[in-house]
């Protein structure tokens, strides 16, 4: 089984990137990845933004 040990989800305001759940799941299914350790990208500095991305994870 392949496990991705460093995945990101959400919006990164530093590098202007975004990764959705659907994109991660699709890439994992296509590449036979069975699991991942997912952490948030760096959202805006507001606590609610941090709370929302952690709830998604």
mmCIF file as Biopython writes it, N, C-alpha, C and O atoms, coordinates in Angstrom:
data_model
#
loop_
_atom_site.group_PDB
_atom_site.id
_atom_site.type_symbol
_atom_site.label_atom_id
_atom_site.label_alt_id
_atom_site.label_comp_id
_atom_site.label_asym_id
_atom_site.label_entity_id
_atom_site.label_seq_id
_atom_site.pdbx_PDB_ins_code
_atom_site.Cartn_x
_atom_site.Cartn_y
_atom_site.Cartn_z
_atom_site.occupancy
_atom_site.B_iso_or_equiv
_atom_site.auth_seq_id
_atom_site.auth_asym_id
_atom_site.pdbx_PDB_model_num
ATOM 1   N N  . UNK A ? 1  ? 0.843   -1.173 0.000   1.0 0.0 1  A 1 
ATOM 2   C CA . UNK A ? 1  ? 0.000   0.000  0.000   1.0 0.0 1  A 1 
ATOM 3   C C  . UNK A ? 1  ? 0.892   1.243  0.000   1.0 0.0 1  A 1 
ATOM 4   O O  . UNK A ? 1  ? 1.883   1.310  0.727   1.0 0.0 1  A 1 
ATOM 5   N N  . UNK A ? 2  ? 0.526   2.215  -0.822  1.0 0.0 2  A 1 
ATOM 6   C CA . UNK A ? 2  ? 1.244   3.493  -0.885  1.0 0.0 2  A 1 
ATOM 7   C C  . UNK A ? 2  ? 0.505   4.499  -0.021  1.0 0.0 2  A 1 
ATOM 8   O O  . UNK A ? 2  ? -0.717  4.624  -0.101  1.0 0.0 2  A 1 
ATOM 9   N N  . UNK A ? 3  ? 1.256   5.216  0.807   1.0 0.0 3  A 1 
ATOM 10  C CA . UNK A ? 3  ? 0.692   6.283  1.641   1.0 0.0 3  A 1 
ATOM 11  C C  . UNK A ? 3  ? 1.478   7.557  1.380   1.0 0.0 3  A 1 
ATOM 12  O O  . UNK A ? 3  ? 2.706   7.573  1.468   1.0 0.0 3  A 1 
ATOM 13  N N  . UNK A ? 4  ? 0.761   8.619  1.059   1.0 0.0 4  A 1 
ATOM 14  C CA . UNK A ? 4  ? 1.379   9.935  0.852   1.0 0.0 4  A 1 
ATOM 15  C C  . UNK A ? 4  ? 1.600   10.560 2.231   1.0 0.0 4  A 1 
ATOM 16  O O  . UNK A ? 4  ? 0.640   10.840 2.950   1.0 0.0 4  A 1 
ATOM 17  N N  . UNK A ? 5  ? 2.842   10.773 2.589   1.0 0.0 5  A 1 
ATOM 18  C CA . UNK A ? 5  ? 3.158   11.278 3.922   1.0 0.0 5  A 1 
ATOM 19  C C  . UNK A ? 5  ? 3.166   12.791 4.041   1.0 0.0 5  A 1 
ATOM 20  O O  . UNK A ? 5  ? 3.428   13.323 5.119   1.0 0.0 5  A 1 
ATOM 21  N N  . UNK A ? 6  ? 2.882   13.494 2.946   1.0 0.0 6  A 1 
ATOM 22  C CA . UNK A ? 6  ? 2.915   14.959 3.023   1.0 0.0 6  A 1 
ATOM 23  C C  . UNK A ? 6  ? 1.990   15.546 1.958   1.0 0.0 6  A 1 
ATOM 24  O O  . UNK A ? 6  ? 2.422   15.863 0.850   1.0 0.0 6  A 1 
ATOM 25  N N  . UNK A ? 7  ? 0.724   15.685 2.307   1.0 0.0 7  A 1 
ATOM 26  C CA . UNK A ? 7  ? -0.254  16.247 1.376   1.0 0.0 7  A 1 
ATOM 27  C C  . UNK A ? 7  ? -0.829  17.525 1.970   1.0 0.0 7  A 1 
ATOM 28  O O  . UNK A ? 7  ? -0.884  17.685 3.190   1.0 0.0 7  A 1 
ATOM 29  N N  . UNK A ? 8  ? -1.257  18.433 1.098   1.0 0.0 8  A 1 
ATOM 30  C CA . UNK A ? 8  ? -1.853  19.690 1.548   1.0 0.0 8  A 1 
ATOM 31  C C  . UNK A ? 8  ? -3.246  19.836 0.977   1.0 0.0 8  A 1 
ATOM 32  O O  . UNK A ? 8  ? -3.547  19.346 -0.112  1.0 0.0 8  A 1 
ATOM 33  N N  . UNK A ? 9  ? -4.096  20.523 1.733   1.0 0.0 9  A 1 
ATOM 34  C CA . UNK A ? 9  ? -5.466  20.773 1.325   1.0 0.0 9  A 1 
ATOM 35  C C  . UNK A ? 9  ? -5.799  22.227 1.594   1.0 0.0 9  A 1 
ATOM 36  O O  . UNK A ? 9  ? -5.331  22.806 2.574   1.0 0.0 9  A 1 
ATOM 37  N N  . UNK A ? 10 ? -6.600  22.812 0.732   1.0 0.0 10 A 1 
ATOM 38  C CA . UNK A ? 10 ? -7.076  24.172 0.942   1.0 0.0 10 A 1 
ATOM 39  C C  . UNK A ? 10 ? -6.360  25.183 0.076   1.0 0.0 10 A 1 
ATOM 40  O O  . UNK A ? 10 ? -5.811  24.854 -0.976  1.0 0.0 10 A 1 
ATOM 41  N N  . UNK A ? 11 ? -6.377  26.425 0.541   1.0 0.0 11 A 1 
ATOM 42  C CA . UNK A ? 11 ? -5.803  27.553 -0.191  1.0 0.0 11 A 1 
ATOM 43  C C  . UNK A ? 11 ? -4.521  28.019 0.491   1.0 0.0 11 A 1 
ATOM 44  O O  . UNK A ? 11 ? -4.493  28.231 1.703   1.0 0.0 11 A 1 
ATOM 45  N N  . UNK A ? 12 ? -3.475  28.175 -0.288  1.0 0.0 12 A 1 
ATOM 46  C CA . UNK A ? 12 ? -2.202  28.690 0.216   1.0 0.0 12 A 1 
ATOM 47  C C  . UNK A ? 12 ? -2.046  30.126 -0.267  1.0 0.0 12 A 1 
ATOM 48  O O  . UNK A ? 12 ? -1.888  30.375 -1.462  1.0 0.0 12 A 1 
ATOM 49  N N  . UNK A ? 13 ? -2.092  31.063 0.668   1.0 0.0 13 A 1 
ATOM 50  C CA . UNK A ? 13 ? -2.000  32.474 0.282   1.0 0.0 13 A 1 
ATOM 51  C C  . UNK A ? 13 ? -0.557  32.909 0.050   1.0 0.0 13 A 1 
ATOM 52  O O  . UNK A ? 13 ? -0.322  33.979 -0.511  1.0 0.0 13 A 1 
ATOM 53  N N  . UNK A ? 14 ? 0.408   32.104 0.468   1.0 0.0 14 A 1 
ATOM 54  C CA . UNK A ? 14 ? 1.815   32.438 0.256   1.0 0.0 14 A 1 
ATOM 55  C C  . UNK A ? 14 ? 2.209   32.160 -1.198  1.0 0.0 14 A 1 
ATOM 56  O O  . UNK A ? 14 ? 2.810   33.008 -1.857  1.0 0.0 14 A 1 
ATOM 57  N N  . UNK A ? 15 ? 1.868   30.970 -1.691  1.0 0.0 15 A 1 
ATOM 58  C CA . UNK A ? 15 ? 2.258   30.568 -3.040  1.0 0.0 15 A 1 
ATOM 59  C C  . UNK A ? 15 ? 1.100   30.627 -4.040  1.0 0.0 15 A 1 
ATOM 60  O O  . UNK A ? 15 ? 1.252   30.221 -5.192  1.0 0.0 15 A 1 
ATOM 61  N N  . UNK A ? 16 ? -0.053  31.132 -3.600  1.0 0.0 16 A 1 
ATOM 62  C CA . UNK A ? 16 ? -1.225  31.303 -4.463  1.0 0.0 16 A 1 
ATOM 63  C C  . UNK A ? 16 ? -1.605  29.992 -5.147  1.0 0.0 16 A 1 
ATOM 64  O O  . UNK A ? 16 ? -1.711  29.927 -6.372  1.0 0.0 16 A 1 
ATOM 65  N N  . UNK A ? 17 ? -1.808  28.947 -4.339  1.0 0.0 17 A 1 
ATOM 66  C CA . UNK A ? 17 ? -2.211  27.629 -4.819  1.0 0.0 17 A 1 
ATOM 67  C C  . UNK A ? 17 ? -3.476  27.203 -4.104  1.0 0.0 17 A 1 
ATOM 68  O O  . UNK A ? 17 ? -3.822  27.745 -3.054  1.0 0.0 17 A 1 
ATOM 69  N N  . UNK A ? 18 ? -4.159  26.238 -4.672  1.0 0.0 18 A 1 
ATOM 70  C CA . UNK A ? 18 ? -5.307  25.639 -4.007  1.0 0.0 18 A 1 
ATOM 71  C C  . UNK A ? 18 ? -5.395  24.174 -4.373  1.0 0.0 18 A 1 
ATOM 72  O O  . UNK A ? 18 ? -5.151  23.795 -5.519  1.0 0.0 18 A 1 
ATOM 73  N N  . UNK A ? 19 ? -5.744  23.347 -3.398  1.0 0.0 19 A 1 
ATOM 74  C CA . UNK A ? 19 ? -5.894  21.910 -3.591  1.0 0.0 19 A 1 
ATOM 75  C C  . UNK A ? 19 ? -7.217  21.506 -2.972  1.0 0.0 19 A 1 
ATOM 76  O O  . UNK A ? 19 ? -7.472  21.793 -1.803  1.0 0.0 19 A 1 
ATOM 77  N N  . UNK A ? 20 ? -8.062  20.839 -3.751  1.0 0.0 20 A 1 
ATOM 78  C CA . UNK A ? 20 ? -9.358  20.418 -3.236  1.0 0.0 20 A 1 
ATOM 79  C C  . UNK A ? 20 ? -9.339  18.939 -2.860  1.0 0.0 20 A 1 
ATOM 80  O O  . UNK A ? 20 ? -8.449  18.189 -3.261  1.0 0.0 20 A 1 
ATOM 81  N N  . UNK A ? 21 ? -10.331 18.543 -2.090  1.0 0.0 21 A 1 
ATOM 82  C CA . UNK A ? 21 ? -10.481 17.141 -1.736  1.0 0.0 21 A 1 
ATOM 83  C C  . UNK A ? 21 ? -10.637 16.286 -2.991  1.0 0.0 21 A 1 
ATOM 84  O O  . UNK A ? 21 ? -10.049 15.210 -3.100  1.0 0.0 21 A 1 
ATOM 85  N N  . UNK A ? 22 ? -11.427 16.774 -3.922  1.0 0.0 22 A 1 
ATOM 86  C CA . UNK A ? 22 ? -11.674 16.017 -5.148  1.0 0.0 22 A 1 
ATOM 87  C C  . UNK A ? 22 ? -10.391 15.799 -5.941  1.0 0.0 22 A 1 
ATOM 88  O O  . UNK A ? 22 ? -10.174 14.713 -6.480  1.0 0.0 22 A 1 
ATOM 89  N N  . UNK A ? 23 ? -9.540  16.819 -6.018  1.0 0.0 23 A 1 
ATOM 90  C CA . UNK A ? 23 ? -8.267  16.686 -6.748  1.0 0.0 23 A 1 
ATOM 91  C C  . UNK A ? 23 ? -7.361  15.662 -6.078  1.0 0.0 23 A 1 
ATOM 92  O O  . UNK A ? 23 ? -6.743  14.840 -6.756  1.0 0.0 23 A 1 
ATOM 93  N N  . UNK A ? 24 ? -7.278  15.708 -4.753  1.0 0.0 24 A 1 
ATOM 94  C CA . UNK A ? 24 ? -6.452  14.736 -4.036  1.0 0.0 24 A 1 
ATOM 95  C C  . UNK A ? 24 ? -6.965  13.317 -4.255  1.0 0.0 24 A 1 
ATOM 96  O O  . UNK A ? 24 ? -6.196  12.416 -4.590  1.0 0.0 24 A 1 
ATOM 97  N N  . UNK A ? 25 ? -8.268  13.124 -4.062  1.0 0.0 25 A 1 
ATOM 98  C CA . UNK A ? 25 ? -8.848  11.788 -4.185  1.0 0.0 25 A 1 
ATOM 99  C C  . UNK A ? 25 ? -8.666  11.240 -5.592  1.0 0.0 25 A 1 
ATOM 100 O O  . UNK A ? 25 ? -8.316  10.072 -5.758  1.0 0.0 25 A 1 
ATOM 101 N N  . UNK A ? 26 ? -8.897  12.059 -6.598  1.0 0.0 26 A 1 
ATOM 102 C CA . UNK A ? 26 ? -8.731  11.618 -7.990  1.0 0.0 26 A 1 
ATOM 103 C C  . UNK A ? 26 ? -7.287  11.199 -8.257  1.0 0.0 26 A 1 
ATOM 104 O O  . UNK A ? 26 ? -7.041  10.141 -8.836  1.0 0.0 26 A 1 
ATOM 105 N N  . UNK A ? 27 ? -6.338  12.027 -7.836  1.0 0.0 27 A 1 
ATOM 106 C CA . UNK A ? 27 ? -4.915  11.695 -8.050  1.0 0.0 27 A 1 
ATOM 107 C C  . UNK A ? 27 ? -4.534  10.417 -7.313  1.0 0.0 27 A 1 
ATOM 108 O O  . UNK A ? 27 ? -3.777  9.601  -7.838  1.0 0.0 27 A 1 
ATOM 109 N N  . UNK A ? 28 ? -5.049  10.240 -6.111  1.0 0.0 28 A 1 
ATOM 110 C CA . UNK A ? 28 ? -4.737  9.029  -5.345  1.0 0.0 28 A 1 
ATOM 111 C C  . UNK A ? 28 ? -5.333  7.787  -6.003  1.0 0.0 28 A 1 
ATOM 112 O O  . UNK A ? 28 ? -4.676  6.749  -6.082  1.0 0.0 28 A 1 
ATOM 113 N N  . UNK A ? 29 ? -6.564  7.889  -6.472  1.0 0.0 29 A 1 
ATOM 114 C CA . UNK A ? 29 ? -7.183  6.740  -7.140  1.0 0.0 29 A 1 
ATOM 115 C C  . UNK A ? 29 ? -6.436  6.375  -8.414  1.0 0.0 29 A 1 
ATOM 116 O O  . UNK A ? 29 ? -6.220  5.194  -8.685  1.0 0.0 29 A 1 
ATOM 117 N N  . UNK A ? 30 ? -6.038  7.374  -9.200  1.0 0.0 30 A 1 
ATOM 118 C CA . UNK A ? 30 ? -5.319  7.120  -10.445 1.0 0.0 30 A 1 
ATOM 119 C C  . UNK A ? 30 ? -3.948  6.497  -10.207 1.0 0.0 30 A 1 
ATOM 120 O O  . UNK A ? 30 ? -3.432  5.777  -11.062 1.0 0.0 30 A 1 
ATOM 121 N N  . UNK A ? 31 ? -3.357  6.774  -9.039  1.0 0.0 31 A 1 
ATOM 122 C CA . UNK A ? 31 ? -2.000  6.298  -8.750  1.0 0.0 31 A 1 
ATOM 123 C C  . UNK A ? 31 ? -1.953  5.235  -7.664  1.0 0.0 31 A 1 
ATOM 124 O O  . UNK A ? 31 ? -0.883  4.919  -7.143  1.0 0.0 31 A 1 
ATOM 125 N N  . UNK A ? 32 ? -3.113  4.683  -7.322  1.0 0.0 32 A 1 
ATOM 126 C CA . UNK A ? 32 ? -3.216  3.581  -6.366  1.0 0.0 32 A 1 
ATOM 127 C C  . UNK A ? 32 ? -2.635  3.928  -4.989  1.0 0.0 32 A 1 
ATOM 128 O O  . UNK A ? 32 ? -1.975  3.103  -4.357  1.0 0.0 32 A 1 
ATOM 129 N N  . UNK A ? 33 ? -2.889  5.150  -4.542  1.0 0.0 33 A 1 
ATOM 130 C CA . UNK A ? 33 ? -2.456  5.589  -3.212  1.0 0.0 33 A 1 
ATOM 131 C C  . UNK A ? 33 ? -3.580  5.253  -2.239  1.0 0.0 33 A 1 
ATOM 132 O O  . UNK A ? 33 ? -4.737  5.602  -2.474  1.0 0.0 33 A 1 
ATOM 133 N N  . UNK A ? 34 ? -3.237  4.576  -1.148  1.0 0.0 34 A 1 
ATOM 134 C CA . UNK A ? 34 ? -4.251  4.083  -0.226  1.0 0.0 34 A 1 
ATOM 135 C C  . UNK A ? 34 ? -4.556  4.989  0.946   1.0 0.0 34 A 1 
ATOM 136 O O  . UNK A ? 34 ? -5.522  4.746  1.670   1.0 0.0 34 A 1 
ATOM 137 N N  . UNK A ? 35 ? -3.759  6.029  1.156   1.0 0.0 35 A 1 
ATOM 138 C CA . UNK A ? 35 ? -4.000  6.930  2.276   1.0 0.0 35 A 1 
ATOM 139 C C  . UNK A ? 35 ? -3.029  8.094  2.247   1.0 0.0 35 A 1 
ATOM 140 O O  . UNK A ? 35 ? -2.104  8.140  1.436   1.0 0.0 35 A 1 
ATOM 141 N N  . UNK A ? 36 ? -3.261  9.032  3.152   1.0 0.0 36 A 1 
ATOM 142 C CA . UNK A ? 36 ? -2.404  10.226 3.175   1.0 0.0 36 A 1 
ATOM 143 C C  . UNK A ? 36 ? -2.443  10.892 4.541   1.0 0.0 36 A 1 
ATOM 144 O O  . UNK A ? 36 ? -3.422  10.791 5.281   1.0 0.0 36 A 1 
ATOM 145 N N  . UNK A ? 37 ? -1.364  11.566 4.848   1.0 0.0 37 A 1 
ATOM 146 C CA . UNK A ? 37 ? -1.330  12.481 5.987   1.0 0.0 37 A 1 
ATOM 147 C C  . UNK A ? 37 ? -1.542  13.858 5.396   1.0 0.0 37 A 1 
ATOM 148 O O  . UNK A ? 37 ? -0.671  14.393 4.709   1.0 0.0 37 A 1 
ATOM 149 N N  . UNK A ? 38 ? -2.710  14.432 5.669   1.0 0.0 38 A 1 
ATOM 150 C CA . UNK A ? 38 ? -3.115  15.687 5.052   1.0 0.0 38 A 1 
ATOM 151 C C  . UNK A ? 38 ? -2.999  16.815 6.069   1.0 0.0 38 A 1 
ATOM 152 O O  . UNK A ? 38 ? -3.444  16.699 7.211   1.0 0.0 38 A 1 
ATOM 153 N N  . UNK A ? 39 ? -2.400  17.885 5.631   1.0 0.0 39 A 1 
ATOM 154 C CA . UNK A ? 39 ? -2.254  19.073 6.469   1.0 0.0 39 A 1 
ATOM 155 C C  . UNK A ? 39 ? -2.714  20.290 5.678   1.0 0.0 39 A 1 
ATOM 156 O O  . UNK A ? 39 ? -2.744  20.251 4.448   1.0 0.0 39 A 1 
ATOM 157 N N  . UNK A ? 40 ? -3.069  21.360 6.359   1.0 0.0 40 A 1 
ATOM 158 C CA . UNK A ? 40 ? -3.574  22.525 5.646   1.0 0.0 40 A 1 
ATOM 159 C C  . UNK A ? 40 ? -2.464  23.307 4.969   1.0 0.0 40 A 1 
ATOM 160 O O  . UNK A ? 40 ? -1.332  23.361 5.450   1.0 0.0 40 A 1 
ATOM 161 N N  . UNK A ? 41 ? -2.816  23.918 3.830   1.0 0.0 41 A 1 
ATOM 162 C CA . UNK A ? 41 ? -1.964  24.964 3.295   1.0 0.0 41 A 1 
ATOM 163 C C  . UNK A ? 41 ? -2.044  26.141 4.254   1.0 0.0 41 A 1 
ATOM 164 O O  . UNK A ? 41 ? -2.799  26.086 5.225   1.0 0.0 41 A 1 
ATOM 165 N N  . UNK A ? 42 ? -1.295  27.189 4.010   1.0 0.0 42 A 1 
ATOM 166 C CA . UNK A ? 42 ? -1.322  28.364 4.870   1.0 0.0 42 A 1 
ATOM 167 C C  . UNK A ? 42 ? -2.458  29.293 4.449   1.0 0.0 42 A 1 
ATOM 168 O O  . UNK A ? 42 ? -2.333  30.039 3.478   1.0 0.0 42 A 1 
ATOM 169 N N  . UNK A ? 43 ? -3.577  29.241 5.193   1.0 0.0 43 A 1 
ATOM 170 C CA . UNK A ? 43 ? -4.694  30.121 4.848   1.0 0.0 43 A 1 
ATOM 171 C C  . UNK A ? 43 ? -4.428  31.540 5.341   1.0 0.0 43 A 1 
ATOM 172 O O  . UNK A ? 43 ? -3.357  31.842 5.867   1.0 0.0 43 A 1 
ATOM 173 N N  . UNK A ? 44 ? -5.394  32.376 5.164   1.0 0.0 44 A 1 
ATOM 174 C CA . UNK A ? 44 ? -5.289  33.739 5.675   1.0 0.0 44 A 1 
ATOM 175 C C  . UNK A ? 44 ? -5.112  33.701 7.188   1.0 0.0 44 A 1 
ATOM 176 O O  . UNK A ? 44 ? -5.268  32.648 7.805   1.0 0.0 44 A 1 
ATOM 177 N N  . UNK A ? 45 ? -4.796  34.810 7.770   1.0 0.0 45 A 1 
ATOM 178 C CA . UNK A ? 45 ? -4.439  34.843 9.198   1.0 0.0 45 A 1 
ATOM 179 C C  . UNK A ? 45 ? -5.636  34.759 10.132  1.0 0.0 45 A 1 
ATOM 180 O O  . UNK A ? 45 ? -5.462  34.742 11.351  1.0 0.0 45 A 1 
ATOM 181 N N  . UNK A ? 46 ? -6.830  34.706 9.597   1.0 0.0 46 A 1 
ATOM 182 C CA . UNK A ? 46 ? -8.020  34.719 10.447  1.0 0.0 46 A 1 
ATOM 183 C C  . UNK A ? 46 ? -8.295  33.345 11.034  1.0 0.0 46 A 1 
ATOM 184 O O  . UNK A ? 46 ? -8.191  32.324 10.354  1.0 0.0 46 A 1 
ATOM 185 N N  . UNK A ? 47 ? -8.647  33.343 12.305  1.0 0.0 47 A 1 
ATOM 186 C CA . UNK A ? 47 ? -8.887  32.084 13.018  1.0 0.0 47 A 1 
ATOM 187 C C  . UNK A ? 47 ? -9.973  31.253 12.336  1.0 0.0 47 A 1 
ATOM 188 O O  . UNK A ? 47 ? -9.851  30.030 12.264  1.0 0.0 47 A 1 
ATOM 189 N N  . UNK A ? 48 ? -11.029 31.888 11.836  1.0 0.0 48 A 1 
ATOM 190 C CA . UNK A ? 48 ? -12.113 31.142 11.201  1.0 0.0 48 A 1 
ATOM 191 C C  . UNK A ? 48 ? -11.622 30.409 9.954   1.0 0.0 48 A 1 
ATOM 192 O O  . UNK A ? 48 ? -12.083 29.300 9.686   1.0 0.0 48 A 1 
ATOM 193 N N  . UNK A ? 49 ? -10.710 30.986 9.191   1.0 0.0 49 A 1 
ATOM 194 C CA . UNK A ? 49 ? -10.144 30.300 8.028   1.0 0.0 49 A 1 
ATOM 195 C C  . UNK A ? 49 ? -9.370  29.055 8.454   1.0 0.0 49 A 1 
ATOM 196 O O  . UNK A ? 49 ? -9.451  28.018 7.797   1.0 0.0 49 A 1 
ATOM 197 N N  . UNK A ? 50 ? -8.630  29.154 9.534   1.0 0.0 50 A 1 
ATOM 198 C CA . UNK A ? 50 ? -7.885  28.001 10.052  1.0 0.0 50 A 1 
ATOM 199 C C  . UNK A ? 50 ? -8.852  26.932 10.551  1.0 0.0 50 A 1 
ATOM 200 O O  . UNK A ? 50 ? -8.644  25.743 10.307  1.0 0.0 50 A 1 
ATOM 201 N N  . UNK A ? 51 ? -9.885  27.338 11.234  1.0 0.0 51 A 1 
ATOM 202 C CA . UNK A ? 51 ? -10.879 26.406 11.756  1.0 0.0 51 A 1 
ATOM 203 C C  . UNK A ? 51 ? -11.563 25.650 10.600  1.0 0.0 51 A 1 
ATOM 204 O O  . UNK A ? 51 ? -11.748 24.435 10.671  1.0 0.0 51 A 1 
ATOM 205 N N  . UNK A ? 52 ? -11.928 26.372 9.555   1.0 0.0 52 A 1 
ATOM 206 C CA . UNK A ? 52 ? -12.633 25.748 8.436   1.0 0.0 52 A 1 
ATOM 207 C C  . UNK A ? 52 ? -11.779 24.703 7.718   1.0 0.0 52 A 1 
ATOM 208 O O  . UNK A ? 52 ? -12.268 23.620 7.397   1.0 0.0 52 A 1 
ATOM 209 N N  . UNK A ? 53 ? -10.509 25.019 7.465   1.0 0.0 53 A 1 
ATOM 210 C CA . UNK A ? 53 ? -9.675  24.055 6.751   1.0 0.0 53 A 1 
ATOM 211 C C  . UNK A ? 53 ? -9.391  22.825 7.620   1.0 0.0 53 A 1 
ATOM 212 O O  . UNK A ? 53 ? -9.327  21.707 7.109   1.0 0.0 53 A 1 
ATOM 213 N N  . UNK A ? 54 ? -9.223  23.025 8.906   1.0 0.0 54 A 1 
ATOM 214 C CA . UNK A ? 54 ? -9.013  21.866 9.790   1.0 0.0 54 A 1 
ATOM 215 C C  . UNK A ? 54 ? -10.284 21.015 9.877   1.0 0.0 54 A 1 
ATOM 216 O O  . UNK A ? 54 ? -10.196 19.792 9.981   1.0 0.0 54 A 1 
ATOM 217 N N  . UNK A ? 55 ? -11.442 21.633 9.838   1.0 0.0 55 A 1 
ATOM 218 C CA . UNK A ? 55 ? -12.695 20.871 9.830   1.0 0.0 55 A 1 
ATOM 219 C C  . UNK A ? 55 ? -12.811 20.055 8.532   1.0 0.0 55 A 1 
ATOM 220 O O  . UNK A ? 55 ? -13.308 18.929 8.560   1.0 0.0 55 A 1 
ATOM 221 N N  . UNK A ? 56 ? -12.361 20.603 7.406   1.0 0.0 56 A 1 
ATOM 222 C CA . UNK A ? 56 ? -12.394 19.854 6.153   1.0 0.0 56 A 1 
ATOM 223 C C  . UNK A ? 56 ? -11.480 18.635 6.202   1.0 0.0 56 A 1 
ATOM 224 O O  . UNK A ? 56 ? -11.817 17.562 5.700   1.0 0.0 56 A 1 
ATOM 225 N N  . UNK A ? 57 ? -10.324 18.825 6.813   1.0 0.0 57 A 1 
ATOM 226 C CA . UNK A ? 57 ? -9.378  17.706 6.912   1.0 0.0 57 A 1 
ATOM 227 C C  . UNK A ? 57 ? -9.953  16.632 7.804   1.0 0.0 57 A 1 
ATOM 228 O O  . UNK A ? 57 ? -9.315  15.602 8.020   1.0 0.0 57 A 1 
#
